[in-house]
Amino acid sequence: MRGVSAPGTGSVVGDVWDQVTTASPVPSAGLVLAAAAVALVLVLVPGAWRRTRHLVTIAHEGAHGVAALLSGRRLAGIRLHSDTSGLTVSKGRSSGPGMVLTAGAGYVGPALVGLGAAYLLSRGYAVGVLWALLVLLALLLLQIRNFFGLWSVLLAGGGLFAVTWWAGDGVQLVVAYVVTWFLLLAAPRPVVELQQERRRGRARSSDADVLARLTRVPGVLWVGGFLLGIAGCLLLGGSLLVRLP
């Protein structure tokens, strides 16, 4: 990140804070749409998706963890696996609103993070988006309980740190928009994949099926609810990014 040259810790923190709270120039419509196109490629191209889907899993499991804490449950750890699956373990009642909130947060989590990032970008805080994501990854790292998960979060966090610390303003702006578009556009695909697996009878322990057992509401309705929530985030977040009234 430019402008951090003073040796004192206080000066470094002050410079970072200035970067985070200073609004960036409004990007051109071409840059915003180009960032959306790049993000769409990362979602739709199979070779890219096999790698970028890990980022969605990180957001998914992080959302489970946040929901567990907000509902009064005790977070016992998070695991991320090389097949892009994950597991968040929390302790508390095995039923009730807290468990429903925890189970229901995962699939909408990436879209909600994307919506929050879109709001910050609409206010001009591109660097603020990057630092906010970096802080979230640092907090998530404290709960990781397996080596692959540790590696995944460190790799994602290291990439973000490199951009926030050494990249120029233009690169930071582009990365912030690509990451935000990616979170919004990628969120529906795991839900579609989930329903495909459910039709084949291969997802009996999925979030939708857990919610069905907890609430007696059919799993397919929970899948539809995930998609509706994600679609709302995408529409609202997209309108913020392209500056629609």
GROMACS .gro file of C-alpha atoms in nm:
model
  245
    1MET     CA    1   0.000   0.000   0.000
    2ARG     CA    2   0.138   0.340  -0.092
    3GLY     CA    3   0.214   0.607   0.159
    4VAL     CA    4   0.331   0.382   0.443
    5SER     CA    5   0.689   0.485   0.498
    6ALA     CA    6   0.714   0.610   0.857
    7PRO     CA    7   0.890   0.369   1.092
    8GLY     CA    8   0.658   0.416   1.389
    9THR     CA    9   0.369   0.179   1.446
   10GLY     CA   10   0.139   0.472   1.512
   11SER     CA   11   0.224   0.628   1.177
   12VAL     CA   12   0.162   0.300   0.995
   13VAL     CA   13  -0.176   0.256   1.164
   14GLY     CA   14  -0.262   0.617   1.088
   15ASP     CA   15  -0.168   0.579   0.724
   16VAL     CA   16  -0.374   0.261   0.695
   17TRP     CA   17  -0.671   0.431   0.858
   18ASP     CA   18  -0.641   0.722   0.615
   19GLN     CA   19  -0.639   0.480   0.323
   20VAL     CA   20  -0.942   0.293   0.457
   21THR     CA   21  -1.151   0.604   0.526
   22THR     CA   22  -1.058   0.802   0.214
   23ALA     CA   23  -1.309   0.766  -0.069
   24SER     CA   24  -1.173   0.654  -0.406
   25PRO     CA   25  -1.265   0.828  -0.732
   26VAL     CA   26  -1.582   0.700  -0.896
   27PRO     CA   27  -1.476   0.432  -1.147
   28SER     CA   28  -1.594   0.434  -1.505
   29ALA     CA   29  -1.889   0.218  -1.607
   30GLY     CA   30  -1.651   0.024  -1.831
   31LEU     CA   31  -1.431  -0.073  -1.537
   32VAL     CA   32  -1.730  -0.184  -1.329
   33LEU     CA   33  -1.869  -0.397  -1.612
   34ALA     CA   34  -1.526  -0.539  -1.695
   35ALA     CA   35  -1.485  -0.643  -1.331
   36ALA     CA   36  -1.826  -0.813  -1.349
   37ALA     CA   37  -1.718  -0.996  -1.665
   38VAL     CA   38  -1.399  -1.120  -1.500
   39ALA     CA   39  -1.596  -1.240  -1.199
   40LEU     CA   40  -1.844  -1.418  -1.424
   41VAL     CA   41  -1.559  -1.603  -1.597
   42LEU     CA   42  -1.430  -1.714  -1.256
   43VAL     CA   43  -1.775  -1.857  -1.183
   44LEU     CA   44  -1.869  -2.012  -1.517
   45VAL     CA   45  -1.542  -2.155  -1.650
   46PRO     CA   46  -1.506  -2.505  -1.498
   47GLY     CA   47  -1.129  -2.491  -1.458
   48ALA     CA   48  -1.147  -2.158  -1.278
   49TRP     CA   49  -1.449  -2.254  -1.069
   50ARG     CA   50  -1.276  -2.559  -0.924
   51ARG     CA   51  -1.031  -2.318  -0.761
   52THR     CA   52  -1.240  -2.010  -0.691
   53ARG     CA   53  -1.517  -2.216  -0.530
   54HIS     CA   54  -1.290  -2.248  -0.226
   55LEU     CA   55  -1.346  -1.876  -0.166
   56VAL     CA   56  -1.722  -1.935  -0.160
   57THR     CA   57  -1.670  -2.219   0.089
   58ILE     CA   58  -1.468  -1.987   0.314
   59ALA     CA   59  -1.752  -1.733   0.313
   60HIS     CA   60  -2.012  -2.010   0.358
   61GLU     CA   61  -1.849  -2.161   0.665
   62GLY     CA   62  -1.765  -1.819   0.804
   63ALA     CA   63  -2.135  -1.729   0.783
   64HIS     CA   64  -2.223  -2.045   0.976
   65GLY     CA   65  -1.973  -1.941   1.242
   66VAL     CA   66  -2.101  -1.584   1.272
   67ALA     CA   67  -2.462  -1.704   1.291
   68ALA     CA   68  -2.370  -1.953   1.563
   69LEU     CA   69  -2.208  -1.682   1.774
   70LEU     CA   70  -2.494  -1.435   1.719
   71SER     CA   71  -2.747  -1.697   1.825
   72GLY     CA   72  -2.563  -1.773   2.149
   73ARG     CA   73  -2.403  -2.100   2.046
   74ARG     CA   74  -2.037  -2.179   2.117
   75LEU     CA   75  -1.823  -2.211   1.807
   76ALA     CA   76  -1.603  -2.522   1.832
   77GLY     CA   77  -1.412  -2.498   1.504
   78ILE     CA   78  -1.426  -2.481   1.126
   79ARG     CA   79  -1.280  -2.722   0.870
   80LEU     CA   80  -1.230  -2.659   0.499
   81HIS     CA   81  -1.167  -2.954   0.269
   82SER     CA   82  -0.989  -2.992  -0.064
   83ASP     CA   83  -1.311  -3.104  -0.238
   84THR     CA   84  -1.453  -2.753  -0.161
   85SER     CA   85  -1.677  -2.884   0.117
   86GLY     CA   86  -1.657  -2.756   0.472
   87LEU     CA   87  -1.780  -2.817   0.825
   88THR     CA   88  -1.860  -2.575   1.105
   89VAL     CA   89  -1.907  -2.725   1.450
   90SER     CA   90  -2.092  -2.535   1.721
   91LYS     CA   91  -2.220  -2.643   2.061
   92GLY     CA   92  -2.558  -2.570   2.209
   93ARG     CA   93  -2.913  -2.692   2.174
   94SER     CA   94  -2.964  -2.935   1.886
   95SER     CA   95  -3.286  -2.759   1.789
   96GLY     CA   96  -3.454  -2.422   1.820
   97PRO     CA   97  -3.409  -2.081   1.655
   98GLY     CA   98  -3.033  -2.068   1.715
   99MET     CA   99  -2.972  -2.391   1.530
  100VAL     CA  100  -3.206  -2.285   1.248
  101LEU     CA  101  -3.022  -1.954   1.210
  102THR     CA  102  -2.685  -2.128   1.212
  103ALA     CA  103  -2.787  -2.388   0.953
  104GLY     CA  104  -2.958  -2.132   0.730
  105ALA     CA  105  -2.677  -1.878   0.715
  106GLY     CA  106  -2.424  -2.069   0.506
  107TYR     CA  107  -2.555  -2.050   0.152
  108VAL     CA  108  -2.664  -1.687   0.174
  109GLY     CA  109  -2.342  -1.586   0.349
  110PRO     CA  110  -2.130  -1.512   0.038
  111ALA     CA  111  -2.409  -1.299  -0.111
  112LEU     CA  112  -2.450  -1.103   0.213
  113VAL     CA  113  -2.076  -1.036   0.228
  114GLY     CA  114  -2.091  -0.928  -0.136
  115LEU     CA  115  -2.382  -0.695  -0.061
  116GLY     CA  116  -2.192  -0.535   0.226
  117ALA     CA  117  -1.888  -0.491   0.003
  118ALA     CA  118  -2.106  -0.339  -0.271
  119TYR     CA  119  -2.243  -0.085  -0.024
  120LEU     CA  120  -1.891   0.018   0.079
  121LEU     CA  121  -1.787   0.046  -0.285
  122SER     CA  122  -2.090   0.261  -0.361
  123ARG     CA  123  -1.958   0.498  -0.093
  124GLY     CA  124  -1.612   0.495  -0.250
  125TYR     CA  125  -1.432   0.279   0.007
  126ALA     CA  126  -1.253   0.032  -0.217
  127VAL     CA  127  -0.955  -0.004   0.017
  128GLY     CA  128  -1.197  -0.033   0.307
  129VAL     CA  129  -1.355  -0.335   0.137
  130LEU     CA  130  -1.018  -0.508   0.107
  131TRP     CA  131  -0.922  -0.442   0.468
  132ALA     CA  132  -1.264  -0.548   0.595
  133LEU     CA  133  -1.232  -0.880   0.411
  134LEU     CA  134  -0.879  -0.920   0.545
  135VAL     CA  135  -1.000  -0.868   0.903
  136LEU     CA  136  -1.279  -1.123   0.852
  137LEU     CA  137  -1.026  -1.377   0.722
  138ALA     CA  138  -0.800  -1.312   1.021
  139LEU     CA  139  -1.089  -1.378   1.261
  140LEU     CA  140  -1.185  -1.691   1.069
  141LEU     CA  141  -0.828  -1.817   1.089
  142LEU     CA  142  -0.861  -1.841   1.468
  143GLN     CA  143  -1.133  -2.104   1.425
  144ILE     CA  144  -0.973  -2.322   1.156
  145ARG     CA  145  -0.905  -2.675   1.276
  146ASN     CA  146  -0.738  -2.851   0.981
  147PHE     CA  147  -0.431  -2.800   0.766
  148PHE     CA  148  -0.605  -2.750   0.432
  149GLY     CA  149  -0.836  -2.493   0.586
  150LEU     CA  150  -0.537  -2.314   0.738
  151TRP     CA  151  -0.364  -2.311   0.400
  152SER     CA  152  -0.674  -2.187   0.217
  153VAL     CA  153  -0.739  -1.896   0.452
  154LEU     CA  154  -0.372  -1.799   0.465
  155LEU     CA  155  -0.350  -1.802   0.085
  156ALA     CA  156  -0.661  -1.586   0.046
  157GLY     CA  157  -0.552  -1.352   0.323
  158GLY     CA  158  -0.198  -1.328   0.187
  159GLY     CA  159  -0.328  -1.229  -0.155
  160LEU     CA  160  -0.550  -0.959  -0.007
  161PHE     CA  161  -0.271  -0.831   0.215
  162ALA     CA  162  -0.034  -0.804  -0.081
  163VAL     CA  163  -0.289  -0.597  -0.271
  164THR     CA  164  -0.371  -0.368   0.022
  165TRP     CA  165  -0.008  -0.318   0.121
  166TRP     CA  166   0.185  -0.295  -0.205
  167ALA     CA  167  -0.053  -0.245  -0.499
  168GLY     CA  168  -0.136   0.095  -0.641
  169ASP     CA  169  -0.474   0.263  -0.610
  170GLY     CA  170  -0.592   0.146  -0.952
  171VAL     CA  171  -0.513  -0.219  -0.883
  172GLN     CA  172  -0.681  -0.201  -0.543
  173LEU     CA  173  -0.994  -0.057  -0.702
  174VAL     CA  174  -1.011  -0.330  -0.968
  175VAL     CA  175  -0.951  -0.611  -0.717
  176ALA     CA  176  -1.218  -0.475  -0.482
  177TYR     CA  177  -1.474  -0.470  -0.764
  178VAL     CA  178  -1.381  -0.814  -0.898
  179VAL     CA  179  -1.399  -0.973  -0.551
  180THR     CA  180  -1.733  -0.807  -0.477
  181TRP     CA  181  -1.886  -0.910  -0.809
  182PHE     CA  182  -1.750  -1.260  -0.760
  183LEU     CA  183  -1.917  -1.301  -0.420
  184LEU     CA  184  -2.249  -1.182  -0.562
  185LEU     CA  185  -2.237  -1.383  -0.884
  186ALA     CA  186  -2.088  -1.700  -0.734
  187ALA     CA  187  -2.340  -1.737  -0.451
  188PRO     CA  188  -2.621  -1.897  -0.660
  189ARG     CA  189  -2.410  -2.173  -0.814
  190PRO     CA  190  -2.352  -2.382  -0.497
  191VAL     CA  191  -2.727  -2.371  -0.428
  192VAL     CA  192  -2.801  -2.504  -0.777
  193GLU     CA  193  -2.537  -2.772  -0.728
  194LEU     CA  194  -2.690  -2.856  -0.390
  195GLN     CA  195  -3.033  -2.920  -0.542
  196GLN     CA  196  -2.878  -3.133  -0.815
  197GLU     CA  197  -2.710  -3.347  -0.549
  198ARG     CA  198  -3.033  -3.366  -0.349
  199ARG     CA  199  -3.218  -3.500  -0.654
  200ARG     CA  200  -2.960  -3.778  -0.679
  201GLY     CA  201  -2.999  -3.857  -0.309
  202ARG     CA  202  -2.640  -3.759  -0.230
  203ALA     CA  203  -2.694  -3.467   0.009
  204ARG     CA  204  -2.893  -3.607   0.299
  205SER     CA  205  -2.689  -3.408   0.551
  206SER     CA  206  -2.699  -3.078   0.357
  207ASP     CA  207  -2.802  -2.751   0.522
  208ALA     CA  208  -3.141  -2.769   0.348
  209ASP     CA  209  -3.206  -3.119   0.481
  210VAL     CA  210  -3.092  -3.025   0.831
  211LEU     CA  211  -3.333  -2.731   0.820
  212ALA     CA  212  -3.610  -2.960   0.695
  213ARG     CA  213  -3.562  -3.188   0.995
  214LEU     CA  214  -3.551  -2.891   1.234
  215THR     CA  215  -3.857  -2.710   1.098
  216ARG     CA  216  -4.061  -2.974   0.908
  217VAL     CA  217  -4.046  -2.742   0.606
  218PRO     CA  218  -3.943  -2.940   0.295
  219GLY     CA  219  -3.580  -2.906   0.196
  220VAL     CA  220  -3.668  -2.791  -0.155
  221LEU     CA  221  -3.844  -2.488  -0.006
  222TRP     CA  222  -3.531  -2.403   0.188
  223VAL     CA  223  -3.331  -2.429  -0.135
  224GLY     CA  224  -3.580  -2.190  -0.296
  225GLY     CA  225  -3.546  -1.956   0.001
  226PHE     CA  226  -3.168  -1.958  -0.036
  227LEU     CA  227  -3.202  -1.865  -0.403
  228LEU     CA  228  -3.451  -1.586  -0.333
  229GLY     CA  229  -3.227  -1.434  -0.067
  230ILE     CA  230  -2.922  -1.458  -0.293
  231ALA     CA  231  -3.112  -1.309  -0.589
  232GLY     CA  232  -3.216  -1.015  -0.373
  233CYS     CA  233  -2.856  -0.953  -0.267
  234LEU     CA  234  -2.740  -0.977  -0.629
  235LEU     CA  235  -2.999  -0.732  -0.756
  236LEU     CA  236  -2.942  -0.481  -0.478
  237GLY     CA  237  -2.565  -0.521  -0.479
  238GLY     CA  238  -2.547  -0.500  -0.857
  239SER     CA  239  -2.754  -0.181  -0.857
  240LEU     CA  240  -2.518  -0.028  -0.603
  241LEU     CA  241  -2.212  -0.122  -0.806
  242VAL     CA  242  -2.343   0.023  -1.134
  243ARG     CA  243  -2.489   0.325  -0.954
  244LEU     CA  244  -2.853   0.263  -1.048
  245PRO     CA  245  -3.106   0.489  -0.871
   0.00000   0.00000   0.00000
